[in-house]
PDB file of C-alpha atoms and ligand atoms in Angstrom:
ATOM      1  CA  MET A   1      91.092  70.946  68.615  1.00 97.00           C
ATOM      2  CA  ILE A   2      92.817  72.274  71.723  1.00 98.00           C
ATOM      3  CA  SER A   3      95.765  70.518  73.363  1.00 98.00           C
ATOM      4  CA  LEU A   4      98.964  71.149  75.307  1.00 98.00           C
ATOM      5  CA  VAL A   5     101.852  72.816  73.467  1.00 98.00           C
ATOM      6  CA  GLN A   6     104.720  70.378  72.834  1.00 96.00           C
ATOM      7  CA  GLU A   7     108.416  71.119  72.399  1.00 92.00           C
ATOM      8  CA  ASN A   8     108.279  70.451  68.636  1.00 94.00           C
ATOM      9  CA  ASP A   9     105.443  73.004  68.138  1.00 97.00           C
ATOM     10  CA  PHE A  10     107.714  75.976  68.730  1.00 96.00           C
ATOM     11  CA  ASP A  11     108.734  76.585  65.097  1.00 97.00           C
ATOM     12  CA  ARG A  12     105.079  77.031  64.143  1.00 98.00           C
ATOM     13  CA  LEU A  13     104.370  79.045  67.305  1.00 98.00           C
ATOM     14  CA  PHE A  14     107.226  81.394  66.412  1.00 98.00           C
ATOM     15  CA  GLU A  15     105.795  81.857  62.906  1.00 98.00           C
ATOM     16  CA  ILE A  16     102.423  82.857  64.386  1.00 98.00           C
ATOM     17  CA  GLU A  17     104.165  85.059  66.970  1.00 98.00           C
ATOM     18  CA  GLN A  18     105.978  87.025  64.264  1.00 98.00           C
ATOM     19  CA  GLN A  19     102.879  87.401  62.097  1.00 98.00           C
ATOM     20  CA  ALA A  20     100.453  88.337  64.866  1.00 97.00           C
ATOM     21  CA  HIS A  21     102.337  90.772  67.099  1.00 93.00           C
ATOM     22  CA  LEU A  22     103.473  94.343  66.557  1.00 83.00           C
ATOM     23  CA  VAL A  23     106.546  93.710  68.697  1.00 86.00           C
ATOM     24  CA  PRO A  24     107.007  89.918  68.681  1.00 94.00           C
ATOM     25  CA  TRP A  25     108.867  87.870  71.246  1.00 96.00           C
ATOM     26  CA  THR A  26     112.167  86.367  70.144  1.00 97.00           C
ATOM     27  CA  LYS A  27     112.320  82.609  69.634  1.00 96.00           C
ATOM     28  CA  GLY A  28     114.424  82.445  72.815  1.00 96.00           C
ATOM     29  CA  THR A  29     111.742  84.161  74.895  1.00 97.00           C
ATOM     30  CA  LEU A  30     109.115  81.835  73.477  1.00 96.00           C
ATOM     31  CA  LEU A  31     111.245  78.782  74.307  1.00 96.00           C
ATOM     32  CA  ASN A  32     111.953  80.061  77.835  1.00 96.00           C
ATOM     33  CA  ASN A  33     108.247  80.303  78.580  1.00 97.00           C
ATOM     34  CA  GLN A  34     107.541  76.628  78.955  1.00 96.00           C
ATOM     35  CA  GLY A  35     108.012  74.018  81.630  1.00 95.00           C
ATOM     36  CA  GLU A  36     106.421  72.773  84.810  1.00 95.00           C
ATOM     37  CA  ARG A  37     104.925  76.081  85.902  1.00 97.00           C
ATOM     38  CA  TYR A  38     103.223  76.733  82.578  1.00 98.00           C
ATOM     39  CA  LEU A  39      99.904  75.804  81.111  1.00 98.00           C
ATOM     40  CA  ASN A  40     100.469  76.416  77.392  1.00 98.00           C
ATOM     41  CA  LEU A  41      97.710  75.483  74.964  1.00 98.00           C
ATOM     42  CA  LYS A  42      97.466  75.383  71.179  1.00 98.00           C
ATOM     43  CA  LEU A  43      94.433  75.328  68.926  1.00 98.00           C
ATOM     44  CA  SER A  44      94.591  73.417  65.641  1.00 98.00           C
ATOM     45  CA  ALA A  45      92.239  73.678  62.685  1.00 97.00           C
ATOM     46  CA  ASP A  46      92.582  71.399  59.627  1.00 95.00           C
ATOM     47  CA  ASN A  47      95.640  69.802  61.207  1.00 94.00           C
ATOM     48  CA  GLN A  48      97.531  73.050  61.520  1.00 97.00           C
ATOM     49  CA  ILE A  49      98.223  75.092  64.647  1.00 98.00           C
ATOM     50  CA  VAL A  50      96.480  78.460  64.248  1.00 98.00           C
ATOM     51  CA  ALA A  51      96.589  79.816  67.802  1.00 98.00           C
ATOM     52  CA  PHE A  52      98.442  79.474  71.077  1.00 98.00           C
ATOM     53  CA  ALA A  53      98.331  80.740  74.647  1.00 98.00           C
ATOM     54  CA  ILE A  54     101.222  80.941  77.113  1.00 98.00           C
ATOM     55  CA  CYS A  55     100.226  81.009  80.784  1.00 98.00           C
ATOM     56  CA  GLN A  56     102.351  80.823  83.926  1.00 98.00           C
ATOM     57  CA  LYS A  57     101.054  79.546  87.265  1.00 98.00           C
ATOM     58  CA  VAL A  58     102.370  80.617  90.662  1.00 97.00           C
ATOM     59  CA  LEU A  59     100.559  79.175  93.715  1.00 97.00           C
ATOM     60  CA  ASP A  60      96.852  79.955  93.183  1.00 98.00           C
ATOM     61  CA  GLU A  61      97.400  82.696  90.601  1.00 98.00           C
ATOM     62  CA  ALA A  62      98.214  82.593  86.911  1.00 98.00           C
ATOM     63  CA  THR A  63      99.288  85.136  84.310  1.00 98.00           C
ATOM     64  CA  LEU A  64      98.475  85.023  80.631  1.00 98.00           C
ATOM     65  CA  PHE A  65     101.771  86.100  79.067  1.00 98.00           C
ATOM     66  CA  ASN A  66     100.806  85.695  75.451  1.00 98.00           C
ATOM     67  CA  ILE A  67      97.906  84.769  73.208  1.00 98.00           C
ATOM     68  CA  ALA A  68      98.099  84.902  69.429  1.00 98.00           C
ATOM     69  CA  VAL A  69      95.995  83.746  66.513  1.00 98.00           C
ATOM     70  CA  ALA A  70      97.503  83.502  63.000  1.00 98.00           C
ATOM     71  CA  PRO A  71      96.309  86.615  61.084  1.00 98.00           C
ATOM     72  CA  GLN A  72      94.334  84.665  58.454  1.00 97.00           C
ATOM     73  CA  ALA A  73      92.521  82.776  61.243  1.00 98.00           C
ATOM     74  CA  GLN A  74      91.609  85.825  63.349  1.00 98.00           C
ATOM     75  CA  GLY A  75      88.014  86.885  63.950  1.00 97.00           C
ATOM     76  CA  LYS A  76      86.660  83.329  63.683  1.00 97.00           C
ATOM     77  CA  GLY A  77      86.221  82.676  67.381  1.00 98.00           C
ATOM     78  CA  TYR A  78      89.470  80.732  67.853  1.00 98.00           C
ATOM     79  CA  GLY A  79      90.986  83.172  70.334  1.00 98.00           C
ATOM     80  CA  LYS A  80      87.874  83.074  72.483  1.00 98.00           C
ATOM     81  CA  GLN A  81      87.645  79.257  72.347  1.00 98.00           C
ATOM     82  CA  LEU A  82      91.274  78.909  73.338  1.00 98.00           C
ATOM     83  CA  LEU A  83      91.072  81.371  76.221  1.00 98.00           C
ATOM     84  CA  ALA A  84      87.804  79.855  77.491  1.00 98.00           C
ATOM     85  CA  GLU A  85      89.448  76.406  77.537  1.00 98.00           C
ATOM     86  CA  LEU A  86      92.518  77.788  79.306  1.00 98.00           C
ATOM     87  CA  ILE A  87      90.266  79.361  81.966  1.00 98.00           C
ATOM     88  CA  GLU A  88      88.427  76.049  82.420  1.00 98.00           C
ATOM     89  CA  GLN A  89      91.665  74.085  82.875  1.00 98.00           C
ATOM     90  CA  LEU A  90      93.065  76.691  85.312  1.00 98.00           C
ATOM     91  CA  LYS A  91      89.858  76.436  87.378  1.00 98.00           C
ATOM     92  CA  GLN A  92      90.196  72.662  87.497  1.00 98.00           C
ATOM     93  CA  GLN A  93      93.766  73.093  88.719  1.00 97.00           C
ATOM     94  CA  GLY A  94      92.615  75.284  91.636  1.00 97.00           C
ATOM     95  CA  ILE A  95      93.814  78.618  90.260  1.00 98.00           C
ATOM     96  CA  LEU A  96      91.797  81.518  91.723  1.00 98.00           C
ATOM     97  CA  THR A  97      92.924  84.545  89.703  1.00 98.00           C
ATOM     98  CA  LEU A  98      94.109  84.988  86.125  1.00 98.00           C
ATOM     99  CA  TRP A  99      96.037  88.186  85.369  1.00 98.00           C
ATOM    100  CA  LEU A 100      97.079  89.774  82.101  1.00 98.00           C
ATOM    101  CA  GLU A 101      98.397  92.989  80.589  1.00 97.00           C
ATOM    102  CA  VAL A 102      97.377  94.390  77.247  1.00 97.00           C
ATOM    103  CA  ARG A 103      98.195  97.426  75.134  1.00 95.00           C
ATOM    104  CA  GLN A 104      95.554 100.104  75.598  1.00 96.00           C
ATOM    105  CA  SER A 105      95.178 100.445  71.793  1.00 94.00           C
ATOM    106  CA  ASN A 106      94.495  96.705  71.298  1.00 96.00           C
ATOM    107  CA  SER A 107      90.719  96.956  71.210  1.00 97.00           C
ATOM    108  CA  THR A 108      90.243  93.456  69.761  1.00 97.00           C
ATOM    109  CA  ALA A 109      92.086  91.878  72.683  1.00 98.00           C
ATOM    110  CA  LEU A 110      90.357  94.191  75.201  1.00 98.00           C
ATOM    111  CA  ASN A 111      86.972  93.133  73.765  1.00 98.00           C
ATOM    112  CA  LEU A 112      87.953  89.475  73.969  1.00 98.00           C
ATOM    113  CA  TYR A 113      89.026  89.738  77.605  1.00 98.00           C
ATOM    114  CA  THR A 114      85.992  91.788  78.647  1.00 98.00           C
ATOM    115  CA  SER A 115      83.663  89.332  76.920  1.00 98.00           C
ATOM    116  CA  LEU A 116      85.129  86.525  79.046  1.00 98.00           C
ATOM    117  CA  GLY A 117      84.630  88.465  82.293  1.00 98.00           C
ATOM    118  CA  PHE A 118      88.009  90.125  82.886  1.00 98.00           C
ATOM    119  CA  ASN A 119      87.967  93.406  84.801  1.00 98.00           C
ATOM    120  CA  GLU A 120      90.320  96.346  84.371  1.00 98.00           C
ATOM    121  CA  VAL A 121      92.283  96.743  87.610  1.00 98.00           C
ATOM    122  CA  ASP A 122      95.120  99.128  86.776  1.00 97.00           C
ATOM    123  CA  ILE A 123      96.823 101.194  84.065  1.00 97.00           C
ATOM    124  CA  ARG A 124     100.600 101.094  83.682  1.00 96.00           C
ATOM    125  CA  LYS A 125     101.612 104.366  82.071  1.00 96.00           C
ATOM    126  CA  ASN A 126     103.994 104.217  79.082  1.00 95.00           C
ATOM    127  CA  TYR A 127     104.651 100.536  79.666  1.00 94.00           C
ATOM    128  CA  TYR A 128     105.014  99.191  76.131  1.00 90.00           C
ATOM    129  CA  PRO A 129     107.327 100.417  73.355  1.00 87.00           C
ATOM    130  CA  THR A 130     105.579 101.249  70.077  1.00 86.00           C
ATOM    131  CA  THR A 131     106.915 100.789  66.543  1.00 83.00           C
ATOM    132  CA  ASP A 132     107.347 104.576  66.129  1.00 88.00           C
ATOM    133  CA  GLY A 133     109.676 104.839  69.123  1.00 88.00           C
ATOM    134  CA  LYS A 134     107.033 106.123  71.546  1.00 91.00           C
ATOM    135  CA  ARG A 135     105.434 104.404  74.533  1.00 94.00           C
ATOM    136  CA  GLU A 136     101.930 103.187  75.191  1.00 95.00           C
ATOM    137  CA  ASN A 137      99.924 102.377  78.343  1.00 97.00           C
ATOM    138  CA  ALA A 138      99.240  98.845  79.514  1.00 97.00           C
ATOM    139  CA  VAL A 139      95.851  97.875  80.883  1.00 98.00           C
ATOM    140  CA  VAL A 140      96.132  95.352  83.726  1.00 98.00           C
ATOM    141  CA  MET A 141      93.156  92.987  83.867  1.00 98.00           C
ATOM    142  CA  ALA A 142      92.129  90.205  86.223  1.00 98.00           C
ATOM    143  CA  LEU A 143      89.590  87.411  86.118  1.00 98.00           C
ATOM    144  CA  TYR A 144      88.454  85.813  89.373  1.00 98.00           C
ATOM    145  CA  LEU A 145      87.860  82.159  88.587  1.00 97.00           C
TER     146      LEU A 145
HETATM  147  C1  COA B 201      93.435  89.256  70.109  1.00 68.45           C
HETATM  148  C2  COA B 201      93.265  87.863  69.461  1.00 68.45           C
HETATM  149  C3  COA B 201      93.976  86.821  70.311  1.00 68.45           C
HETATM  150  C4  COA B 201      91.745  87.544  69.412  1.00 68.45           C
HETATM  151  O1  COA B 201      91.557  86.288  68.805  1.00 68.45           O
HETATM  152  P1  COA B 201      90.528  86.109  67.594  1.00 68.45           P
HETATM  153  O2  COA B 201      90.436  84.661  67.278  1.00 68.45           O
HETATM  154  O3  COA B 201      90.904  87.041  66.506  1.00 68.45           O
HETATM  155  O4  COA B 201      89.170  86.631  68.271  1.00 68.45           O
HETATM  156  P2  COA B 201      87.748  85.895  68.268  1.00 68.45           P
HETATM  157  O5  COA B 201      87.292  85.691  66.883  1.00 68.45           O
HETATM  158  O6  COA B 201      87.819  84.719  69.169  1.00 68.45           O
HETATM  159  O7  COA B 201      86.849  87.015  68.934  1.00 68.45           O
HETATM  160  C5  COA B 201      86.851  87.196  70.340  1.00 68.45           C
HETATM  161  C6  COA B 201      86.310  88.557  70.710  1.00 68.45           C
HETATM  162  O8  COA B 201      87.212  89.554  70.301  1.00 68.45           O
HETATM  163  C7  COA B 201      86.504  90.680  69.822  1.00 68.45           C
HETATM  164  N1  COA B 201      86.887  90.898  68.440  1.00 68.45           N
HETATM  165  C8  COA B 201      87.273  89.978  67.521  1.00 68.45           C
HETATM  166  N2  COA B 201      87.622  90.594  66.358  1.00 68.45           N
HETATM  167  C9  COA B 201      87.470  91.910  66.572  1.00 68.45           C
HETATM  168  C10 COA B 201      87.689  93.060  65.783  1.00 68.45           C
HETATM  169  N3  COA B 201      88.135  92.995  64.519  1.00 68.45           N
HETATM  170  N4  COA B 201      87.436  94.278  66.333  1.00 68.45           N
HETATM  171  C11 COA B 201      86.983  94.392  67.599  1.00 68.45           C
HETATM  172  N5  COA B 201      86.764  93.320  68.414  1.00 68.45           N
HETATM  173  C12 COA B 201      86.992  92.106  67.895  1.00 68.45           C
HETATM  174  C13 COA B 201      85.038  90.396  70.011  1.00 68.45           C
HETATM  175  O9  COA B 201      84.653  90.912  71.282  1.00 68.45           O
HETATM  176  C14 COA B 201      85.003  88.897  70.046  1.00 68.45           C
HETATM  177  O10 COA B 201      83.991  88.403  70.867  1.00 68.45           O
HETATM  178  P3  COA B 201      82.502  88.125  70.265  1.00 68.45           P
HETATM  179  O11 COA B 201      82.708  87.384  68.987  1.00 68.45           O
HETATM  180  O12 COA B 201      81.845  87.328  71.331  1.00 68.45           O
HETATM  181  O13 COA B 201      81.932  89.481  70.072  1.00 68.45           O
HETATM  182  C15 COA B 201      93.812  87.838  68.003  1.00 68.45           C
HETATM  183  O14 COA B 201      93.127  88.766  67.231  1.00 68.45           O
HETATM  184  C16 COA B 201      95.324  88.085  67.902  1.00 68.45           C
HETATM  185  O15 COA B 201      96.096  87.142  67.900  1.00 68.45           O
HETATM  186  N6  COA B 201      95.739  89.357  67.770  1.00 68.45           N
HETATM  187  C17 COA B 201      97.156  89.691  67.636  1.00 68.45           C
HETATM  188  C18 COA B 201      97.960  89.357  68.880  1.00 68.45           C
HETATM  189  C19 COA B 201      97.377  90.016  70.111  1.00 68.45           C
HETATM  190  O16 COA B 201      97.020  91.172  70.099  1.00 68.45           O
HETATM  191  N7  COA B 201      97.297  89.267  71.246  1.00 68.45           N
HETATM  192  C20 COA B 201      96.727  89.766  72.482  1.00 68.45           C
HETATM  193  C21 COA B 201      97.667  90.538  73.298  1.00 68.45           C
HETATM  194  S1  COA B 201      98.975  89.536  73.947  1.00 68.45           S
END
C-alpha cells in the first residue's frame, strides 16, 4: 500500500535510511525534507513501512531527493512500484520534469531509473564522498512526464 508520509513515520524512515544508504542522511535532514513543497510517499507491506521516496516540487519541475527500500525488502519490486506511483501523482499535479542524481556505481538504482524511462543528462565529476575518503561521480537523470 502506498500513501503520503506522515510526521510520525519519521522514526521508521530514519531506520530504513540508515540501513539502506552508504552515507545516510541525518535525522535532521530527513525531517527538513517535508512540507508543502514535497510529495513524500511511503510503501507499506504487512503493516510495516518498507520503502519511502522524498520528492520536492518547484513550479513545474520536481526532484527526487531520496528513495530507499529496507534491505530485506529490496529486489521485490517495491522500489519500482513506489517510483511509478510517485511519477503518476506528479503527472496529475502538472509536473513536467522529474530530476534526480545518483552515484555512478549504484547500478541497481541506475537500472531502476532507466527501466522507468529516465535519461542520463549529465555527469557531475567527484560529486559524492565515498566511505574510503575518495569521491565518486554523480549521474544526473531526467524524466519528461
Ligand atoms: C535502489 C532501490 C531503491 C531499488 O528498489 P528495489 O525495491 O530494490 O528494486 P525493485 O525490486 O523495484 O527493482 C527495480 C529495478 O531495479 C533493478 N534491480 C533491482 N535489483 C537489482 C540488482 N540486485 N542488481 C541490478 N539491478 C537491480 C532492475 O532493473 C529492476 O527492474 P526490473 O525488475 O523491471 O528488471 C533499493 O535497492 C534501495 O533502497 N537501495 C539502497 C538505497 C539507494 O541506493 N537508493 C537510490 C539512490 S538515492
